[in-house]
Amino acid sequence: MSYCVIPGCLSPQNSEGDRSCQSCGSKLLLRERYRSLRPIGQGGFGRTFLAIDEDLPSKPFCVIKQLYLHNPTAWSYGKAVEQFHQEAVRLDELGKHPQIPSLFAHFEQNRLFYLVQEFIDGQTLAEELEVQGVFTEPQVWEVLRDLLDIVKFIHAGQVIHRDVKPSNIMRRGHDRKLVLIDFGIAKQIVEGNSHLTGTSIGSPEYMAPEQNRGKAVPASDLYSLGIICIRLLTNVSPFDLFDINQGCWIWRDRVPASRRISRPLCQVIDKLLQNAVNQRYQTAEDVLQALTQTTQQEGSLLKARVAPRQPPSEPILAVVSPASPATKRDYRELQGLLAGGSWRQADEITWAAVRQLLDKPPGSYLFPGEIDRLPWVDLNVIDQLWVKHSRGRFGFSVQVNLYRSLGEDYGSFCDRVGWPKNNGRDRHQIWQFTTTAPIGHLPSRRGLGGQNWWRHLAMMATKFAQGELAE
């Protein structure tokens, strides 16, 4: 499929080989090489599209960013164009860092401005938080260390990001490293101008007090890192973690009772969140040194806390049937398909396995009321394989966690994962068997049937709650 990027058209009704849009006639290839596949985001200054580079034999993925404003004034459009060009300059200067996307192209076509940059295959910290819930202390240490190295690099390049927040931080799939994205409002540091008031710009939830007044400094990015830490530890909006009557942060009160946060981490976060700039850490190196000193003081216990997360252990692939100990169910075929990225075949095998577990004939449908009869040990193995090989993007448990986080609203869930809200015969056309599909998109619901097919997620959530309790 090829997606038209022209505002007012945005038609997806084009095949891979089309050179012109079937709806508006515009060229589909940007710069005669970049083909848009589908939209992946939209912000105040533009749209982003997943694309492929047809100029290279492997046709690698990339991201097209298009400058687009709805009903702009002459001033706002001029300002947006200026910032768009500045983003290209920043990426060109900073994209040499392995945790900042590389810039591939910057051009104008059909009186529209575009950036083409490296595609990061993964999920944002915001998405990760939504799926898994609050982070553990070791995970927060890891996030903080990883981000500080990036922030240290951009500040050394005389750039303030000004929009460090969970949705602008990607966890790259293949190495689990964090990548800082969206330099659209990054600012060059000009010596001697720190006293001048500029534009108040950024995301209010994560913005430092001085940045809100138009006077961003490098320590403003560090303040945002502190906000990220308390958001990950509580999964509560930063607006609700500050007591305006007392003028202080109350984030400790919102950390789940089951989680214990150490004194060293509290001290680091508290200093990151100081209102006065001169009482805050001044550089990323200062924070890194504080973390190193803390590690030395705490000894081996803290070293274990900040160690990288280990990959999940391999699930058992031969499951013994509780009902018939002589029967073993083998999931090595599913493992091989998932490891090889054959998502469509893995989806088919998954539903075939589900039917077999319930002694249903090939091609038949699963009814929501039958989910309770699925053996937990098998369901758990199938889910672990999906989660492991998709690096946390796909799996029944991923879907269940998303469903719970959305208030068990099936319509909202469908919107989030890219599923239709009906169950018509043409539903097979909407499944995306690729890692660029929305988080939770797979396994599909192609094997579901019955009048109450939409209740399967509620039943699956109950099944997982029972299984996790039994463990």
PDB file of C-alpha atoms in Angstrom, residues 119-389:
ATOM      1  CA  PHE A 119      13.171   4.897  11.559  1.00  0.00           C
ATOM      2  CA  ILE A 120      13.438   3.675  15.158  1.00  0.00           C
ATOM      3  CA  ASP A 121      11.752   0.292  15.545  1.00  0.00           C
ATOM      4  CA  GLY A 122      10.424   0.242  19.078  1.00  0.00           C
ATOM      5  CA  GLN A 123       7.969   1.932  21.415  1.00  0.00           C
ATOM      6  CA  THR A 124       8.000   5.149  23.392  1.00  0.00           C
ATOM      7  CA  LEU A 125       8.382   5.265  27.157  1.00  0.00           C
ATOM      8  CA  ALA A 126       4.811   6.596  27.272  1.00  0.00           C
ATOM      9  CA  GLU A 127       3.575   3.479  25.454  1.00  0.00           C
ATOM     10  CA  GLU A 128       5.728   1.244  27.623  1.00  0.00           C
ATOM     11  CA  LEU A 129       4.328   2.845  30.776  1.00  0.00           C
ATOM     12  CA  GLU A 130       0.781   2.377  29.521  1.00  0.00           C
ATOM     13  CA  VAL A 131       1.349  -1.314  28.807  1.00  0.00           C
ATOM     14  CA  GLN A 132       3.417  -2.404  31.815  1.00  0.00           C
ATOM     15  CA  GLY A 133       2.319   0.090  34.475  1.00  0.00           C
ATOM     16  CA  VAL A 134       4.658   1.744  36.976  1.00  0.00           C
ATOM     17  CA  PHE A 135       8.389   1.175  36.568  1.00  0.00           C
ATOM     18  CA  THR A 136      10.521  -0.466  39.219  1.00  0.00           C
ATOM     19  CA  GLU A 137      13.403   1.427  40.810  1.00  0.00           C
ATOM     20  CA  PRO A 138      16.050  -0.526  38.813  1.00  0.00           C
ATOM     21  CA  GLN A 139      14.230   0.383  35.598  1.00  0.00           C
ATOM     22  CA  VAL A 140      14.206   4.082  36.534  1.00  0.00           C
ATOM     23  CA  TRP A 141      17.940   4.010  37.328  1.00  0.00           C
ATOM     24  CA  GLU A 142      18.512   2.485  33.915  1.00  0.00           C
ATOM     25  CA  VAL A 143      16.356   5.072  32.125  1.00  0.00           C
ATOM     26  CA  LEU A 144      18.075   7.938  33.931  1.00  0.00           C
ATOM     27  CA  ARG A 145      21.582   6.759  33.109  1.00  0.00           C
ATOM     28  CA  ASP A 146      20.758   6.110  29.460  1.00  0.00           C
ATOM     29  CA  LEU A 147      19.127   9.519  28.972  1.00  0.00           C
ATOM     30  CA  LEU A 148      21.853  11.435  30.782  1.00  0.00           C
ATOM     31  CA  ASP A 149      24.435  10.240  28.270  1.00  0.00           C
ATOM     32  CA  ILE A 150      22.287  11.595  25.420  1.00  0.00           C
ATOM     33  CA  VAL A 151      21.545  14.898  27.158  1.00  0.00           C
ATOM     34  CA  LYS A 152      25.240  15.344  27.951  1.00  0.00           C
ATOM     35  CA  PHE A 153      26.007  14.960  24.239  1.00  0.00           C
ATOM     36  CA  ILE A 154      23.411  17.465  22.994  1.00  0.00           C
ATOM     37  CA  HIS A 155      24.377  20.034  25.629  1.00  0.00           C
ATOM     38  CA  ALA A 156      28.028  19.655  24.590  1.00  0.00           C
ATOM     39  CA  GLY A 157      26.787  20.513  21.092  1.00  0.00           C
ATOM     40  CA  GLN A 158      25.297  23.737  22.505  1.00  0.00           C
ATOM     41  CA  VAL A 159      21.694  22.563  22.093  1.00  0.00           C
ATOM     42  CA  ILE A 160      18.822  22.481  24.614  1.00  0.00           C
ATOM     43  CA  HIS A 161      16.132  19.968  23.627  1.00  0.00           C
ATOM     44  CA  ARG A 162      13.273  21.719  25.511  1.00  0.00           C
ATOM     45  CA  ASP A 163      10.808  18.848  25.048  1.00  0.00           C
ATOM     46  CA  VAL A 164      12.217  15.844  26.904  1.00  0.00           C
ATOM     47  CA  LYS A 165       9.192  13.709  27.805  1.00  0.00           C
ATOM     48  CA  PRO A 166       8.154  10.015  27.670  1.00  0.00           C
ATOM     49  CA  SER A 167       6.487  10.306  24.249  1.00  0.00           C
ATOM     50  CA  ASN A 168       9.734  11.704  22.785  1.00  0.00           C
ATOM     51  CA  ILE A 169      11.849   8.817  24.067  1.00  0.00           C
ATOM     52  CA  MET A 170      11.866   5.556  22.089  1.00  0.00           C
ATOM     53  CA  ARG A 171      13.141   2.219  23.355  1.00  0.00           C
ATOM     54  CA  ARG A 172      14.826   0.670  20.341  1.00  0.00           C
ATOM     55  CA  GLY A 173      13.794  -2.932  19.818  1.00  0.00           C
ATOM     56  CA  HIS A 174      17.031  -4.684  18.891  1.00  0.00           C
ATOM     57  CA  ASP A 175      19.251  -3.398  21.720  1.00  0.00           C
ATOM     58  CA  ARG A 176      16.747  -1.896  24.218  1.00  0.00           C
ATOM     59  CA  LYS A 177      18.638   1.433  24.148  1.00  0.00           C
ATOM     60  CA  LEU A 178      16.716   4.678  24.573  1.00  0.00           C
ATOM     61  CA  VAL A 179      16.602   7.098  21.645  1.00  0.00           C
ATOM     62  CA  LEU A 180      15.738  10.808  22.033  1.00  0.00           C
ATOM     63  CA  ILE A 181      13.539  12.073  19.185  1.00  0.00           C
ATOM     64  CA  ASP A 182      11.747  15.238  18.012  1.00  0.00           C
ATOM     65  CA  PHE A 183      14.183  18.150  17.980  1.00  0.00           C
ATOM     66  CA  GLY A 184      11.503  20.421  16.517  1.00  0.00           C
ATOM     67  CA  ILE A 185      11.744  22.999  19.301  1.00  0.00           C
ATOM     68  CA  ALA A 186      15.385  22.446  20.262  1.00  0.00           C
ATOM     69  CA  LYS A 187      17.283  25.676  20.861  1.00  0.00           C
ATOM     70  CA  GLN A 188      20.858  26.699  20.168  1.00  0.00           C
ATOM     71  CA  ILE A 189      22.692  27.971  23.249  1.00  0.00           C
ATOM     72  CA  VAL A 190      24.023  31.477  22.546  1.00  0.00           C
ATOM     73  CA  GLU A 191      26.676  32.699  24.959  1.00  0.00           C
ATOM     74  CA  GLY A 192      25.735  35.885  26.777  1.00  0.00           C
ATOM     75  CA  ASN A 193      22.016  35.681  25.950  1.00  0.00           C
ATOM     76  CA  SER A 194      20.846  33.575  28.888  1.00  0.00           C
ATOM     77  CA  HIS A 195      19.274  36.657  30.499  1.00  0.00           C
ATOM     78  CA  LEU A 196      17.076  37.370  27.471  1.00  0.00           C
ATOM     79  CA  THR A 197      13.464  36.225  27.497  1.00  0.00           C
ATOM     80  CA  GLY A 198      12.409  34.062  24.568  1.00  0.00           C
ATOM     81  CA  THR A 199       9.282  32.114  23.695  1.00  0.00           C
ATOM     82  CA  SER A 200       7.628  29.846  26.259  1.00  0.00           C
ATOM     83  CA  ILE A 201       7.553  26.562  24.393  1.00  0.00           C
ATOM     84  CA  GLY A 202       7.438  22.893  25.355  1.00  0.00           C
ATOM     85  CA  SER A 203       5.080  20.431  27.048  1.00  0.00           C
ATOM     86  CA  PRO A 204       3.648  22.011  30.221  1.00  0.00           C
ATOM     87  CA  GLU A 205       3.650  18.772  32.243  1.00  0.00           C
ATOM     88  CA  TYR A 206       7.426  18.372  31.824  1.00  0.00           C
ATOM     89  CA  MET A 207       8.514  22.009  31.563  1.00  0.00           C
ATOM     90  CA  ALA A 208      10.885  23.636  34.038  1.00  0.00           C
ATOM     91  CA  PRO A 209       9.686  26.888  35.728  1.00  0.00           C
ATOM     92  CA  GLU A 210      12.275  29.058  33.958  1.00  0.00           C
ATOM     93  CA  GLN A 211      11.412  27.500  30.591  1.00  0.00           C
ATOM     94  CA  ASN A 212       7.770  28.398  31.195  1.00  0.00           C
ATOM     95  CA  ARG A 213       8.975  32.010  31.435  1.00  0.00           C
ATOM     96  CA  GLY A 214      10.869  31.762  28.139  1.00  0.00           C
ATOM     97  CA  LYS A 215      14.341  31.398  29.699  1.00  0.00           C
ATOM     98  CA  ALA A 216      15.334  27.763  29.047  1.00  0.00           C
ATOM     99  CA  VAL A 217      18.851  26.716  30.097  1.00  0.00           C
ATOM    100  CA  PRO A 218      20.600  23.300  29.962  1.00  0.00           C
ATOM    101  CA  ALA A 219      19.398  22.554  33.503  1.00  0.00           C
ATOM    102  CA  SER A 220      15.834  22.841  32.156  1.00  0.00           C
ATOM    103  CA  ASP A 221      16.301  19.525  30.321  1.00  0.00           C
ATOM    104  CA  LEU A 222      17.554  17.991  33.590  1.00  0.00           C
ATOM    105  CA  TYR A 223      14.398  19.184  35.366  1.00  0.00           C
ATOM    106  CA  SER A 224      12.372  17.366  32.683  1.00  0.00           C
ATOM    107  CA  LEU A 225      14.356  14.184  33.418  1.00  0.00           C
ATOM    108  CA  GLY A 226      13.307  14.464  37.059  1.00  0.00           C
ATOM    109  CA  ILE A 227       9.655  14.774  36.009  1.00  0.00           C
ATOM    110  CA  ILE A 228      10.035  11.692  33.813  1.00  0.00           C
ATOM    111  CA  CYS A 229      11.370   9.729  36.793  1.00  0.00           C
ATOM    112  CA  ILE A 230       8.392  10.512  39.024  1.00  0.00           C
ATOM    113  CA  ARG A 231       5.957   9.850  36.183  1.00  0.00           C
ATOM    114  CA  LEU A 232       7.473   6.398  35.630  1.00  0.00           C
ATOM    115  CA  LEU A 233       7.425   5.626  39.370  1.00  0.00           C
ATOM    116  CA  THR A 234       3.786   6.662  39.870  1.00  0.00           C
ATOM    117  CA  ASN A 235       2.053   6.614  36.454  1.00  0.00           C
ATOM    118  CA  VAL A 236       0.332   9.810  37.606  1.00  0.00           C
ATOM    119  CA  SER A 237       0.251  13.102  35.694  1.00  0.00           C
ATOM    120  CA  PRO A 238       2.955  15.484  36.978  1.00  0.00           C
ATOM    121  CA  PHE A 239       0.213  18.097  37.437  1.00  0.00           C
ATOM    122  CA  ASP A 240      -1.207  15.885  40.196  1.00  0.00           C
ATOM    123  CA  LEU A 241       2.172  15.331  41.870  1.00  0.00           C
ATOM    124  CA  PHE A 242       2.694  18.952  42.945  1.00  0.00           C
ATOM    125  CA  ASP A 243       0.884  20.571  45.870  1.00  0.00           C
ATOM    126  CA  ILE A 244       0.287  24.186  44.836  1.00  0.00           C
ATOM    127  CA  ASN A 245      -0.817  25.136  48.373  1.00  0.00           C
ATOM    128  CA  GLN A 246       2.401  23.922  49.975  1.00  0.00           C
ATOM    129  CA  GLY A 247       4.576  24.640  46.935  1.00  0.00           C
ATOM    130  CA  CYS A 248       6.215  21.220  46.997  1.00  0.00           C
ATOM    131  CA  TRP A 249       6.294  17.885  45.224  1.00  0.00           C
ATOM    132  CA  ILE A 250       4.257  15.078  46.787  1.00  0.00           C
ATOM    133  CA  TRP A 251       5.240  12.310  44.364  1.00  0.00           C
ATOM    134  CA  ARG A 252       6.337   9.947  47.168  1.00  0.00           C
ATOM    135  CA  ASP A 253       2.704   9.764  48.335  1.00  0.00           C
ATOM    136  CA  ARG A 254       1.651   8.416  44.941  1.00  0.00           C
ATOM    137  CA  VAL A 255       4.202   5.622  44.619  1.00  0.00           C
ATOM    138  CA  PRO A 256       2.353   2.270  44.981  1.00  0.00           C
ATOM    139  CA  ALA A 257       2.616   0.833  48.483  1.00  0.00           C
ATOM    140  CA  SER A 258       4.142  -2.358  47.088  1.00  0.00           C
ATOM    141  CA  ARG A 259       7.112  -0.409  45.712  1.00  0.00           C
ATOM    142  CA  ARG A 260       9.947   0.804  47.902  1.00  0.00           C
ATOM    143  CA  ILE A 261      12.039   3.704  46.589  1.00  0.00           C
ATOM    144  CA  SER A 262      15.537   4.011  48.023  1.00  0.00           C
ATOM    145  CA  ARG A 263      16.865   7.142  49.691  1.00  0.00           C
ATOM    146  CA  PRO A 264      19.633   7.665  47.059  1.00  0.00           C
ATOM    147  CA  LEU A 265      17.135   7.751  44.196  1.00  0.00           C
ATOM    148  CA  CYS A 266      14.885  10.125  46.135  1.00  0.00           C
ATOM    149  CA  GLN A 267      17.834  12.474  46.714  1.00  0.00           C
ATOM    150  CA  VAL A 268      18.784  12.521  43.033  1.00  0.00           C
ATOM    151  CA  ILE A 269      15.202  13.168  41.933  1.00  0.00           C
ATOM    152  CA  ASP A 270      14.660  15.876  44.548  1.00  0.00           C
ATOM    153  CA  LYS A 271      17.711  17.790  43.341  1.00  0.00           C
ATOM    154  CA  LEU A 272      16.641  17.447  39.698  1.00  0.00           C
ATOM    155  CA  LEU A 273      13.282  18.972  40.666  1.00  0.00           C
ATOM    156  CA  GLN A 274      14.551  22.029  42.521  1.00  0.00           C
ATOM    157  CA  ASN A 275      12.580  25.120  41.510  1.00  0.00           C
ATOM    158  CA  ALA A 276      15.602  27.431  41.634  1.00  0.00           C
ATOM    159  CA  VAL A 277      18.056  26.720  38.826  1.00  0.00           C
ATOM    160  CA  ASN A 278      21.115  27.349  41.017  1.00  0.00           C
ATOM    161  CA  GLN A 279      19.961  24.661  43.481  1.00  0.00           C
ATOM    162  CA  ARG A 280      19.543  22.067  40.719  1.00  0.00           C
ATOM    163  CA  TYR A 281      22.191  19.942  39.024  1.00  0.00           C
ATOM    164  CA  GLN A 282      23.813  22.225  36.442  1.00  0.00           C
ATOM    165  CA  THR A 283      25.030  19.620  33.946  1.00  0.00           C
ATOM    166  CA  ALA A 284      24.298  16.044  32.973  1.00  0.00           C
ATOM    167  CA  GLU A 285      27.843  15.205  34.039  1.00  0.00           C
ATOM    168  CA  ASP A 286      27.010  16.455  37.561  1.00  0.00           C
ATOM    169  CA  VAL A 287      24.109  13.999  37.735  1.00  0.00           C
ATOM    170  CA  LEU A 288      26.220  11.136  36.373  1.00  0.00           C
ATOM    171  CA  GLN A 289      28.885  11.847  38.992  1.00  0.00           C
ATOM    172  CA  ALA A 290      26.216  11.847  41.700  1.00  0.00           C
ATOM    173  CA  LEU A 291      24.988   8.472  40.460  1.00  0.00           C
ATOM    174  CA  THR A 292      28.546   7.117  40.474  1.00  0.00           C
ATOM    175  CA  GLN A 293      29.123   8.312  44.031  1.00  0.00           C
ATOM    176  CA  THR A 294      25.814   6.813  45.078  1.00  0.00           C
ATOM    177  CA  THR A 295      26.808   3.523  43.520  1.00  0.00           C
ATOM    178  CA  GLN A 296      30.085   3.493  45.406  1.00  0.00           C
ATOM    179  CA  GLN A 297      28.385   4.357  48.695  1.00  0.00           C
ATOM    180  CA  GLU A 298      25.683   1.742  48.312  1.00  0.00           C
ATOM    181  CA  GLY A 299      28.113  -0.939  47.133  1.00  0.00           C
ATOM    182  CA  SER A 300      27.060  -4.095  45.393  1.00  0.00           C
ATOM    183  CA  LEU A 301      23.348  -3.658  46.220  1.00  0.00           C
ATOM    184  CA  LEU A 302      23.047  -0.495  44.136  1.00  0.00           C
ATOM    185  CA  LYS A 303      25.225  -1.969  41.394  1.00  0.00           C
ATOM    186  CA  ALA A 304      22.635  -4.688  41.049  1.00  0.00           C
ATOM    187  CA  ARG A 305      19.909  -2.045  40.894  1.00  0.00           C
ATOM    188  CA  VAL A 306      21.450  -0.220  37.954  1.00  0.00           C
ATOM    189  CA  ALA A 307      22.538  -3.294  36.011  1.00  0.00           C
ATOM    190  CA  PRO A 308      20.905  -3.657  32.584  1.00  0.00           C
ATOM    191  CA  ARG A 309      17.786  -5.738  32.515  1.00  0.00           C
ATOM    192  CA  GLN A 310      18.362  -9.332  31.497  1.00  0.00           C
ATOM    193  CA  PRO A 311      16.401 -10.695  28.548  1.00  0.00           C
ATOM    194  CA  PRO A 312      13.474 -12.888  29.551  1.00  0.00           C
ATOM    195  CA  SER A 313      14.239 -16.561  29.877  1.00  0.00           C
ATOM    196  CA  GLU A 314      13.147 -18.867  27.088  1.00  0.00           C
ATOM    197  CA  PRO A 315       9.677 -20.304  27.707  1.00  0.00           C
ATOM    198  CA  ILE A 316       9.262 -24.047  27.952  1.00  0.00           C
ATOM    199  CA  LEU A 317       8.386 -25.221  24.454  1.00  0.00           C
ATOM    200  CA  ALA A 318       7.061 -28.711  25.229  1.00  0.00           C
ATOM    201  CA  VAL A 319       4.055 -28.535  27.562  1.00  0.00           C
ATOM    202  CA  VAL A 320       2.778 -31.602  29.380  1.00  0.00           C
ATOM    203  CA  SER A 321      -1.000 -31.875  29.434  1.00  0.00           C
ATOM    204  CA  PRO A 322      -2.373 -31.891  33.000  1.00  0.00           C
ATOM    205  CA  ALA A 323      -5.251 -34.060  31.836  1.00  0.00           C
ATOM    206  CA  SER A 324      -3.008 -36.576  30.077  1.00  0.00           C
ATOM    207  CA  PRO A 325       0.603 -36.651  31.343  1.00  0.00           C
ATOM    208  CA  ALA A 326       1.661 -38.739  28.360  1.00  0.00           C
ATOM    209  CA  THR A 327       0.649 -35.922  25.986  1.00  0.00           C
ATOM    210  CA  LYS A 328       3.094 -33.162  25.150  1.00  0.00           C
ATOM    211  CA  ARG A 329       2.213 -30.085  23.149  1.00  0.00           C
ATOM    212  CA  ASP A 330       5.131 -28.670  21.168  1.00  0.00           C
ATOM    213  CA  TYR A 331       5.411 -24.922  20.467  1.00  0.00           C
ATOM    214  CA  ARG A 332       8.736 -24.918  18.639  1.00  0.00           C
ATOM    215  CA  GLU A 333       7.072 -24.187  15.293  1.00  0.00           C
ATOM    216  CA  LEU A 334       5.452 -21.076  16.761  1.00  0.00           C
ATOM    217  CA  GLN A 335       8.769 -20.036  18.268  1.00  0.00           C
ATOM    218  CA  GLY A 336      10.527 -20.386  14.917  1.00  0.00           C
ATOM    219  CA  LEU A 337       7.930 -18.311  13.088  1.00  0.00           C
ATOM    220  CA  LEU A 338       7.994 -15.546  15.695  1.00  0.00           C
ATOM    221  CA  ALA A 339      11.800 -15.508  15.865  1.00  0.00           C
ATOM    222  CA  GLY A 340      11.885 -15.137  12.094  1.00  0.00           C
ATOM    223  CA  GLY A 341       9.336 -12.316  12.064  1.00  0.00           C
ATOM    224  CA  SER A 342       6.726 -14.383  10.189  1.00  0.00           C
ATOM    225  CA  TRP A 343       3.884 -12.671  12.021  1.00  0.00           C
ATOM    226  CA  ARG A 344       1.065 -13.736   9.677  1.00  0.00           C
ATOM    227  CA  GLN A 345       1.953 -17.444   9.867  1.00  0.00           C
ATOM    228  CA  ALA A 346       2.532 -17.159  13.621  1.00  0.00           C
ATOM    229  CA  ASP A 347      -0.945 -15.669  13.987  1.00  0.00           C
ATOM    230  CA  GLU A 348      -2.449 -18.577  12.030  1.00  0.00           C
ATOM    231  CA  ILE A 349      -0.523 -21.147  14.089  1.00  0.00           C
ATOM    232  CA  THR A 350      -1.612 -19.437  17.306  1.00  0.00           C
ATOM    233  CA  TRP A 351      -5.305 -19.736  16.451  1.00  0.00           C
ATOM    234  CA  ALA A 352      -4.804 -23.300  15.223  1.00  0.00           C
ATOM    235  CA  ALA A 353      -3.207 -24.141  18.588  1.00  0.00           C
ATOM    236  CA  VAL A 354      -6.098 -22.516  20.463  1.00  0.00           C
ATOM    237  CA  ARG A 355      -8.616 -24.609  18.494  1.00  0.00           C
ATOM    238  CA  GLN A 356      -6.609 -27.752  19.176  1.00  0.00           C
ATOM    239  CA  LEU A 357      -6.492 -27.035  22.904  1.00  0.00           C
ATOM    240  CA  LEU A 358     -10.300 -26.885  22.896  1.00  0.00           C
ATOM    241  CA  ASP A 359     -10.721 -29.920  20.578  1.00  0.00           C
ATOM    242  CA  LYS A 360     -12.378 -27.727  17.964  1.00  0.00           C
ATOM    243  CA  PRO A 361     -12.154 -28.590  14.240  1.00  0.00           C
ATOM    244  CA  PRO A 362      -9.794 -26.677  11.905  1.00  0.00           C
ATOM    245  CA  GLY A 363     -11.273 -23.419  10.656  1.00  0.00           C
ATOM    246  CA  SER A 364     -13.825 -23.150  13.463  1.00  0.00           C
ATOM    247  CA  TYR A 365     -14.175 -20.068  15.656  1.00  0.00           C
ATOM    248  CA  LEU A 366     -13.432 -19.503  19.326  1.00  0.00           C
ATOM    249  CA  PHE A 367     -16.325 -18.161  21.396  1.00  0.00           C
ATOM    250  CA  PRO A 368     -15.558 -15.853  24.347  1.00  0.00           C
ATOM    251  CA  GLY A 369     -17.136 -18.258  26.837  1.00  0.00           C
ATOM    252  CA  GLU A 370     -14.610 -20.920  25.829  1.00  0.00           C
ATOM    253  CA  ILE A 371     -11.573 -18.892  26.870  1.00  0.00           C
ATOM    254  CA  ASP A 372     -11.970 -20.029  30.457  1.00  0.00           C
ATOM    255  CA  ARG A 373     -11.364 -23.637  29.321  1.00  0.00           C
ATOM    256  CA  LEU A 374      -7.968 -22.864  27.791  1.00  0.00           C
ATOM    257  CA  PRO A 375      -5.151 -24.476  29.843  1.00  0.00           C
ATOM    258  CA  TRP A 376      -3.275 -21.649  31.542  1.00  0.00           C
ATOM    259  CA  VAL A 377       0.129 -23.272  31.073  1.00  0.00           C
ATOM    260  CA  ASP A 378      -0.349 -23.363  27.286  1.00  0.00           C
ATOM    261  CA  LEU A 379      -1.850 -19.891  27.048  1.00  0.00           C
ATOM    262  CA  ASN A 380       1.035 -18.532  29.101  1.00  0.00           C
ATOM    263  CA  VAL A 381       3.673 -20.169  26.889  1.00  0.00           C
ATOM    264  CA  ILE A 382       2.036 -18.869  23.705  1.00  0.00           C
ATOM    265  CA  ASP A 383       1.852 -15.381  25.208  1.00  0.00           C
ATOM    266  CA  GLN A 384       5.491 -15.430  26.411  1.00  0.00           C
ATOM    267  CA  LEU A 385       6.675 -16.359  22.929  1.00  0.00           C
ATOM    268  CA  TRP A 386       4.769 -13.474  21.347  1.00  0.00           C
ATOM    269  CA  VAL A 387       6.009 -10.984  23.959  1.00  0.00           C
ATOM    270  CA  LYS A 388       9.629 -12.154  23.774  1.00  0.00           C
ATOM    271  CA  HIS A 389      10.037 -12.154  20.011  1.00  0.00           C
TER     272      HIS A 389
END
